[in-house]
Short mmCIF file of N, CA, C and O in Angstrom, two decimals:
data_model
loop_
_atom_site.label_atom_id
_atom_site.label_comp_id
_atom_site.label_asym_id
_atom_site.label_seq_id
_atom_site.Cartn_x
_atom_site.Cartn_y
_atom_site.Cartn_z
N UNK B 1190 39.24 0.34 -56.89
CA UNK B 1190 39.40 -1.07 -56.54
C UNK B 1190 39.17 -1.93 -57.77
O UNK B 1190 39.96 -2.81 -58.10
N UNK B 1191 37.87 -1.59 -58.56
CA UNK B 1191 37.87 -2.43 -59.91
C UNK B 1191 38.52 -2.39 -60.64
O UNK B 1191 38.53 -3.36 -61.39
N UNK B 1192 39.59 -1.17 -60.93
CA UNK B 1192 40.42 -0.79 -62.21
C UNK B 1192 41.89 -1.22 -61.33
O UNK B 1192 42.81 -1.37 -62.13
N UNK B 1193 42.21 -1.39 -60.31
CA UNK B 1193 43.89 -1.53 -60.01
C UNK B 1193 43.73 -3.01 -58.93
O UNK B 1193 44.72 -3.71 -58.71
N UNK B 1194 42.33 -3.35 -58.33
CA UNK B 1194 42.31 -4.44 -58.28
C UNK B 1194 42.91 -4.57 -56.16
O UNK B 1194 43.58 -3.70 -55.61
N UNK B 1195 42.47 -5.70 -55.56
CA UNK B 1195 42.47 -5.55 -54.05
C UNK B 1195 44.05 -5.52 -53.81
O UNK B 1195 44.44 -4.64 -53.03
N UNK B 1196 44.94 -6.30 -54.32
CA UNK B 1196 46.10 -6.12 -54.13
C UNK B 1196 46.84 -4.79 -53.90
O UNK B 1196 47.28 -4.52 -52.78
N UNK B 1197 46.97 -4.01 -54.89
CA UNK B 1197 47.57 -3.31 -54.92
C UNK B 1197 46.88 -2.34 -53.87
O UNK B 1197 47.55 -2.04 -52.88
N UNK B 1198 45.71 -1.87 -53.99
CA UNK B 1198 45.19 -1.12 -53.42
C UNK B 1198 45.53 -1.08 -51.46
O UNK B 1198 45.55 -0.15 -50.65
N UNK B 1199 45.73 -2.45 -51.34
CA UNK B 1199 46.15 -2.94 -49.96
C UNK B 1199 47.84 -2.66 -49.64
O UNK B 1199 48.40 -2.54 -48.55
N UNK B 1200 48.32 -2.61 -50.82
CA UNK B 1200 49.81 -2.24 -50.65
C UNK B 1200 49.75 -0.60 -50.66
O UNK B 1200 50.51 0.08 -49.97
N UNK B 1201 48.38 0.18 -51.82
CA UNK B 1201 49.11 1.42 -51.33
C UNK B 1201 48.63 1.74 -49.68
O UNK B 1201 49.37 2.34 -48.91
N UNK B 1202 47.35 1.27 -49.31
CA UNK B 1202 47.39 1.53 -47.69
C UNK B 1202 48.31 1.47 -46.78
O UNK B 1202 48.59 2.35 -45.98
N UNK B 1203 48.93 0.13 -46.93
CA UNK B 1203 50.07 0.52 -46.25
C UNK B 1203 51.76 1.43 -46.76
O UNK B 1203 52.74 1.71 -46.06
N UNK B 1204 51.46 1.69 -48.29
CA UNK B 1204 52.40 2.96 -48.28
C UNK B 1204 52.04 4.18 -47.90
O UNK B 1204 52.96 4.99 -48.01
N UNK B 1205 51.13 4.56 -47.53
CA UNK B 1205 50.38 5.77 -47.06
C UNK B 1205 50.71 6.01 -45.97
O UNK B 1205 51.20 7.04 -45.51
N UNK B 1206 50.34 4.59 -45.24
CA UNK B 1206 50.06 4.61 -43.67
C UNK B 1206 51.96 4.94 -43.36
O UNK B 1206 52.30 5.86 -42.62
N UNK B 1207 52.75 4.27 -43.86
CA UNK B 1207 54.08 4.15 -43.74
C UNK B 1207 54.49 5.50 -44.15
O UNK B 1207 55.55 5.88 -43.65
N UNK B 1208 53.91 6.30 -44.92
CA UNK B 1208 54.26 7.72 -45.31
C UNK B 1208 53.56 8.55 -43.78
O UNK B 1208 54.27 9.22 -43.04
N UNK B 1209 52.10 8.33 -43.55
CA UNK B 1209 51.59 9.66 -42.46
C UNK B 1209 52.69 8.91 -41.32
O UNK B 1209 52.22 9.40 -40.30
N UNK B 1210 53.60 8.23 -40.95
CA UNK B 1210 54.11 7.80 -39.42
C UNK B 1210 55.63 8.70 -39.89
O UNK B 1210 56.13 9.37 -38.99
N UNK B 1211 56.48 8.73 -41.56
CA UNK B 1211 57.30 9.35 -41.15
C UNK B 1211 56.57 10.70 -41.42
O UNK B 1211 57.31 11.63 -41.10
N UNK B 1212 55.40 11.13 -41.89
CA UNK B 1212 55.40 12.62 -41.77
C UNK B 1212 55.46 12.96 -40.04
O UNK B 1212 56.29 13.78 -39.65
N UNK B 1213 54.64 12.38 -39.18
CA UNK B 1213 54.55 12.48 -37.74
C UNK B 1213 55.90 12.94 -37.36
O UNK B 1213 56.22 14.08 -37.02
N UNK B 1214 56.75 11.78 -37.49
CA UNK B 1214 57.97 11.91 -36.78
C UNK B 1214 59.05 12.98 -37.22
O UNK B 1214 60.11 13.20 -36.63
N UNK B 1215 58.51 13.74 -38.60
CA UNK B 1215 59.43 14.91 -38.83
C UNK B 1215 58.71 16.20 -38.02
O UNK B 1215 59.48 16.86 -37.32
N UNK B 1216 57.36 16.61 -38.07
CA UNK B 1216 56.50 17.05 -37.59
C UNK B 1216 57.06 17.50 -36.29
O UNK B 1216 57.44 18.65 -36.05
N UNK B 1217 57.07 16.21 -35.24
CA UNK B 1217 57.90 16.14 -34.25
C UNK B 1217 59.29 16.91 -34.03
O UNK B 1217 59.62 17.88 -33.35
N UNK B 1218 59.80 16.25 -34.70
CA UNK B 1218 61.12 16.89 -34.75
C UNK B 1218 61.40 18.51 -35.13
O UNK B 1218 62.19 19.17 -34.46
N UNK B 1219 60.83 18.96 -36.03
CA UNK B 1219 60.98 19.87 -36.97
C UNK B 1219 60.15 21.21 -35.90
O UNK B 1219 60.31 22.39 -36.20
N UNK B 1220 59.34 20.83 -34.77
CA UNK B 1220 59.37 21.44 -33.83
C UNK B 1220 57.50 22.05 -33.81
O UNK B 1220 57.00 23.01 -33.23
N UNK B 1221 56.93 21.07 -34.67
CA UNK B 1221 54.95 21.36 -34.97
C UNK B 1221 54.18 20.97 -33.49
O UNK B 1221 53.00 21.19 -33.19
N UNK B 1222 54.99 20.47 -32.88
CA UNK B 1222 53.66 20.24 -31.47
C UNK B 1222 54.87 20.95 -30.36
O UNK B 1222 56.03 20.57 -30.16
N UNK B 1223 54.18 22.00 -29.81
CA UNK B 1223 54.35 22.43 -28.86
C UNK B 1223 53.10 22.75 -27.91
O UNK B 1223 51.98 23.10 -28.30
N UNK B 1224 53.70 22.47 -26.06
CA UNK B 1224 52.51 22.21 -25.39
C UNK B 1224 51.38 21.44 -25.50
O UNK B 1224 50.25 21.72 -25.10
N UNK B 1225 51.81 20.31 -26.13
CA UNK B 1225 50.89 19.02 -26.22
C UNK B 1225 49.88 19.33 -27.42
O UNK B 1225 48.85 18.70 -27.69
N UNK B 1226 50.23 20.03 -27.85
CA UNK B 1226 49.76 20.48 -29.65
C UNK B 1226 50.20 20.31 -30.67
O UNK B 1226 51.39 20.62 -30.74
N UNK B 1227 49.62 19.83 -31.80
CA UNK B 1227 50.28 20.29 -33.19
C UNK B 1227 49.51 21.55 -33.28
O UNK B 1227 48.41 21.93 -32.88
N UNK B 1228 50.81 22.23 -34.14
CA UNK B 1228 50.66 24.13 -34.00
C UNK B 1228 50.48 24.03 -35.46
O UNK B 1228 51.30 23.29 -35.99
N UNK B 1229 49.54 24.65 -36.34
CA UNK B 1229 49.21 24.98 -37.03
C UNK B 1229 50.03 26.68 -37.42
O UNK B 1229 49.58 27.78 -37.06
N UNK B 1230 51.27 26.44 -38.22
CA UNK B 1230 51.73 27.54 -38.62
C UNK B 1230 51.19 28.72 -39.27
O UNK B 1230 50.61 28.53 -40.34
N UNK B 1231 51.28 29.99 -38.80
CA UNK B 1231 50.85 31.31 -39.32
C UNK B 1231 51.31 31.28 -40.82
O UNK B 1231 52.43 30.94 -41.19
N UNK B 1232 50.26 31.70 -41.64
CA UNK B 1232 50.29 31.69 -43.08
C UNK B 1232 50.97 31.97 -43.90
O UNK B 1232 51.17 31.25 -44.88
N UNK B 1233 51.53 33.19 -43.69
CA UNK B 1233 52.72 33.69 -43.81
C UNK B 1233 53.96 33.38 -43.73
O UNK B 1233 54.87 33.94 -44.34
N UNK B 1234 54.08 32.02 -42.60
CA UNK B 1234 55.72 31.73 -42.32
C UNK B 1234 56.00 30.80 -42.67
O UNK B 1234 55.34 29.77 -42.57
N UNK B 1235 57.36 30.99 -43.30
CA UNK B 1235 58.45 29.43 -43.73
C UNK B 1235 59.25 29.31 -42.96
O UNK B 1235 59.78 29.95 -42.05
N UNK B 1236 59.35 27.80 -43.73
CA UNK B 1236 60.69 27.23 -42.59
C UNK B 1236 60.64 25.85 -42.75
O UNK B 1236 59.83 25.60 -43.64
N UNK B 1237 61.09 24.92 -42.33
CA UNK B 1237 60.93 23.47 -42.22
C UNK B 1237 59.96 23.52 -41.37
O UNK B 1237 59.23 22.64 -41.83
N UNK B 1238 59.18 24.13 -40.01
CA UNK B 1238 57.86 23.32 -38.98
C UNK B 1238 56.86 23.68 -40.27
O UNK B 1238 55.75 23.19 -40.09
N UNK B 1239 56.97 24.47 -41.60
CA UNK B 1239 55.72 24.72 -42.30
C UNK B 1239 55.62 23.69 -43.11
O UNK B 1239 54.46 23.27 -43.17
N UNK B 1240 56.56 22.99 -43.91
CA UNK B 1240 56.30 22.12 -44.75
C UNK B 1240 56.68 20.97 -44.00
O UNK B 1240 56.79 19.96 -44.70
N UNK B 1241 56.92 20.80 -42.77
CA UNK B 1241 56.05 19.29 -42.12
C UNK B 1241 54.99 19.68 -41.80
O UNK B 1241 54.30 18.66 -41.72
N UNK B 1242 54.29 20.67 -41.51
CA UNK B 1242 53.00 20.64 -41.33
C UNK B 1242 52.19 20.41 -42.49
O UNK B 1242 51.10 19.84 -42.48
N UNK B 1243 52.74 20.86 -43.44
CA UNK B 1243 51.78 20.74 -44.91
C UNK B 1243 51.64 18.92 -44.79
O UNK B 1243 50.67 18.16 -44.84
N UNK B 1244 53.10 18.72 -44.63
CA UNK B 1244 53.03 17.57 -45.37
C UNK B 1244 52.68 16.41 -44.24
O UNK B 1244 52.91 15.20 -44.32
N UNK B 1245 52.20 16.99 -43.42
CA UNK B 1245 51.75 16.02 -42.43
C UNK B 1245 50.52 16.09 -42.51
O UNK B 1245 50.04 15.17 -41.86
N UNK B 1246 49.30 17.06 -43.24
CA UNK B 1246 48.25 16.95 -43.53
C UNK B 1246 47.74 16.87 -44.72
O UNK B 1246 46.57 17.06 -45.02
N UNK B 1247 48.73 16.54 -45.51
CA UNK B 1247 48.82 15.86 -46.85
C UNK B 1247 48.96 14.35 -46.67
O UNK B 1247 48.27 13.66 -47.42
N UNK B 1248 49.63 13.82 -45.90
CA UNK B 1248 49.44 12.41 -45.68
C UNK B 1248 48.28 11.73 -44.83
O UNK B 1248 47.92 10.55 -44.85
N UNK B 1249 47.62 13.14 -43.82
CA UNK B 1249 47.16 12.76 -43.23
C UNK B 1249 45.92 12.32 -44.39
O UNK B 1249 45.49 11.18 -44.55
N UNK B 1250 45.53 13.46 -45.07
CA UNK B 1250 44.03 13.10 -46.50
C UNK B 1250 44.61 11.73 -47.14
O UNK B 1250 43.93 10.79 -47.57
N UNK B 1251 45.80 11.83 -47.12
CA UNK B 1251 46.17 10.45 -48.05
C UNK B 1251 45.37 9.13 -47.39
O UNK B 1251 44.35 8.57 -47.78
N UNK B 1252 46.38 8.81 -46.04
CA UNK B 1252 45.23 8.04 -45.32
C UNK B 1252 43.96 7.50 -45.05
O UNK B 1252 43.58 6.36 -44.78
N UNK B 1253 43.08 9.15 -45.26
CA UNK B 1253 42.10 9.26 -45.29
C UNK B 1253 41.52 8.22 -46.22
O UNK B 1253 40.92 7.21 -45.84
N UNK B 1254 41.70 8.51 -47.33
CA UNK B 1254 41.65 8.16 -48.54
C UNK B 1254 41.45 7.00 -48.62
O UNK B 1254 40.43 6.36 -48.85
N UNK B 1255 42.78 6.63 -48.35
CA UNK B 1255 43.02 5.04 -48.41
C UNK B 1255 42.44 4.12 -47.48
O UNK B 1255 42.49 2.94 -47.81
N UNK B 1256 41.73 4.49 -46.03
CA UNK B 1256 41.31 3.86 -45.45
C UNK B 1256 39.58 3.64 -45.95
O UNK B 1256 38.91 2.63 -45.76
N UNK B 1257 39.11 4.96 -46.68
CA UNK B 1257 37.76 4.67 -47.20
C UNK B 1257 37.99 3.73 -48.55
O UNK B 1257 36.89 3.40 -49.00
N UNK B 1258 38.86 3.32 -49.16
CA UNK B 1258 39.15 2.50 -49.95
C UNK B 1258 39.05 1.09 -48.91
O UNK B 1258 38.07 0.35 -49.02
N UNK B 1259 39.93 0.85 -48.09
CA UNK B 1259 39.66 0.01 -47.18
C UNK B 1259 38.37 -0.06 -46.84
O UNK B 1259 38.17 -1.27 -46.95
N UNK B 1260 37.94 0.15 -46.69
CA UNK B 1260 36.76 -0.31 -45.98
C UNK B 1260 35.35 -0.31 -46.78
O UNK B 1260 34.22 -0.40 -46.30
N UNK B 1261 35.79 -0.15 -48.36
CA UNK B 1261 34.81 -0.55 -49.08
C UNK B 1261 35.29 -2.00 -49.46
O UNK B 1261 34.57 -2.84 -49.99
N UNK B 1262 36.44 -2.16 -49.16
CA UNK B 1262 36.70 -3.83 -49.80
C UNK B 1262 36.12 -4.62 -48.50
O UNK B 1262 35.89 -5.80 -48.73
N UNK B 1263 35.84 -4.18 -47.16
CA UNK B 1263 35.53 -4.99 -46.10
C UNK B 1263 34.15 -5.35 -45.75
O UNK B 1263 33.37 -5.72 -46.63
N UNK B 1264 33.80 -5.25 -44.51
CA UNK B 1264 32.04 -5.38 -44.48
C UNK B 1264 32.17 -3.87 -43.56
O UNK B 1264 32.60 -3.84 -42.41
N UNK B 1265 31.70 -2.64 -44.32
CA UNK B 1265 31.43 -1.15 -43.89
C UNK B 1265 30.52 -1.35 -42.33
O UNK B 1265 30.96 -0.82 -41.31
N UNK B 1266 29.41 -2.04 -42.33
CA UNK B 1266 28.37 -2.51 -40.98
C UNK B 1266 29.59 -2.84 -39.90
O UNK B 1266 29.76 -2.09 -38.94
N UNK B 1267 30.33 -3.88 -40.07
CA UNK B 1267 30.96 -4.61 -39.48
C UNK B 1267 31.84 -3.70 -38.77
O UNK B 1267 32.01 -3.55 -37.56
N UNK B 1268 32.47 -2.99 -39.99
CA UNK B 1268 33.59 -1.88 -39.20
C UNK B 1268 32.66 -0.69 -38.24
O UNK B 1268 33.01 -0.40 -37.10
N UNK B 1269 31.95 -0.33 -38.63
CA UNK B 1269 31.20 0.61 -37.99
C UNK B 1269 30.81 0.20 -36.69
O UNK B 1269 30.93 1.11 -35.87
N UNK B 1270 30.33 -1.01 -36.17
CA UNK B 1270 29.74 -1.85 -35.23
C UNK B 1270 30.90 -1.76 -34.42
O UNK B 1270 30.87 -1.31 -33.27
N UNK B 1271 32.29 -2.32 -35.19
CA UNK B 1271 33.62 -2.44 -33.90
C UNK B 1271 34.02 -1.19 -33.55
O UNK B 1271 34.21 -0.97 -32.35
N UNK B 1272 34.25 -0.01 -34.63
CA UNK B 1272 34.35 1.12 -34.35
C UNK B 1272 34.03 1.73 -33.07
O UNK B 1272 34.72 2.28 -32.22
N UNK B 1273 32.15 1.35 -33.21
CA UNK B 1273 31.20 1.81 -31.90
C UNK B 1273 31.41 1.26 -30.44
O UNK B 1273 31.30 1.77 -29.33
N UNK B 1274 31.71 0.25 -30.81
CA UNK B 1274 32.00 -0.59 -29.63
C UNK B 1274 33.85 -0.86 -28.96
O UNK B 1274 34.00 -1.81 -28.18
N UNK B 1275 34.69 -0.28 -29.20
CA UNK B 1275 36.09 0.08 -29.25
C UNK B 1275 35.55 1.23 -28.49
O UNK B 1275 35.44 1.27 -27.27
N UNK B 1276 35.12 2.42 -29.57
CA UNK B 1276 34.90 3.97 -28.52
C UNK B 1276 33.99 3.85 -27.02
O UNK B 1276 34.12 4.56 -26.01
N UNK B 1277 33.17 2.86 -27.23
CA UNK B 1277 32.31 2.78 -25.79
C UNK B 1277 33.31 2.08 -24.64
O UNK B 1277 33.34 2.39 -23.45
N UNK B 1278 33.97 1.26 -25.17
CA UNK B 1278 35.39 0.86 -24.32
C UNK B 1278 36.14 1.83 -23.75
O UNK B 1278 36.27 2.05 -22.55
N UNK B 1279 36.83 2.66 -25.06
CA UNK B 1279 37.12 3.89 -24.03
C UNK B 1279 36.94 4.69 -23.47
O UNK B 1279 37.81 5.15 -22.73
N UNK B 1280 35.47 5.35 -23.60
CA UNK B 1280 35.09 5.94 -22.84
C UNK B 1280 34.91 5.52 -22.04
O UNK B 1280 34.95 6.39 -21.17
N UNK B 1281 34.57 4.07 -21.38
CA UNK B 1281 34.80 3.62 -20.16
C UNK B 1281 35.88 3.63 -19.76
O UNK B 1281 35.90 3.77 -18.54
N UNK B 1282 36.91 3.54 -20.25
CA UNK B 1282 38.39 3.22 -19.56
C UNK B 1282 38.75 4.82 -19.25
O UNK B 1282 39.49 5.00 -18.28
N UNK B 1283 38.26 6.14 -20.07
CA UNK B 1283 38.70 7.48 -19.88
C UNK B 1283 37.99 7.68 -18.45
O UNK B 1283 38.64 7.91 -17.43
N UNK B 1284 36.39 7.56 -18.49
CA UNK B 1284 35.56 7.62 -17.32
C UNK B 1284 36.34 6.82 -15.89
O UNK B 1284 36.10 7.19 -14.74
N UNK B 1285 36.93 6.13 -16.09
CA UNK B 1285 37.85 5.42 -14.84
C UNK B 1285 38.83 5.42 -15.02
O UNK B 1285 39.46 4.45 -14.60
N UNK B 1286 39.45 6.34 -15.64
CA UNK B 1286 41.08 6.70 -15.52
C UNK B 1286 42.22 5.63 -15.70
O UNK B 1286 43.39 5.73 -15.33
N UNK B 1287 41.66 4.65 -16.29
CA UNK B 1287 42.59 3.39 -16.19
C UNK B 1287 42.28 3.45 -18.27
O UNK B 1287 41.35 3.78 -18.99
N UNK B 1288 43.87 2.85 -18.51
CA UNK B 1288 44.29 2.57 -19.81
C UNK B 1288 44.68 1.05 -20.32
O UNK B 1288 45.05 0.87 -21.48
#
């Protein structure tokens, strides 16, 4: 953040984020979630479902990344607090079956 500065750093978040949505949607396609799963391909095998899987958990660290960048430029307490309080929401809304 000190050496490339809030700007940019906010643009690569959202090139990241814009990269893990098309890794998803090849993922998808390319045939990685079956039975309400992403399938983690046997080690051994190629093909296109292997390198969307790579590369869907290559964007996924990217993200990663970039969101702990985020959230050192923000107030860390603050996010943590809504975080906590978002998940206690849904677990109420899971606990009563309503969305």
């Amino acid at each position: 953040i000190d050496i490339h500065g809030v700007e940019l750093q906010l643009n690569m978040v959202i090139e990241e984020c814009a990269e893990l949505i098309q890794a998803i949607n090849k993922a998808k396609r390319k045939g990685c979630i079956v039975n309400n799963k992403i399938v983690k391909p046997a080690i051994l095998e190629t093909g296109d479902n292997v390198s969307a899987w790579i590369n869907l958990v290559e964007e996924c660290a990217d993200v990663k990344i970039m969101i702990s960048q985020l959230e050192r430029m923000l107030d860390q307490e603050f996010i943590d607090n809504t975080e906590n309080r978002k998940l206690l929401r849904l677990q109420e809304r899971l606990n009563k079956n309503t969305y």
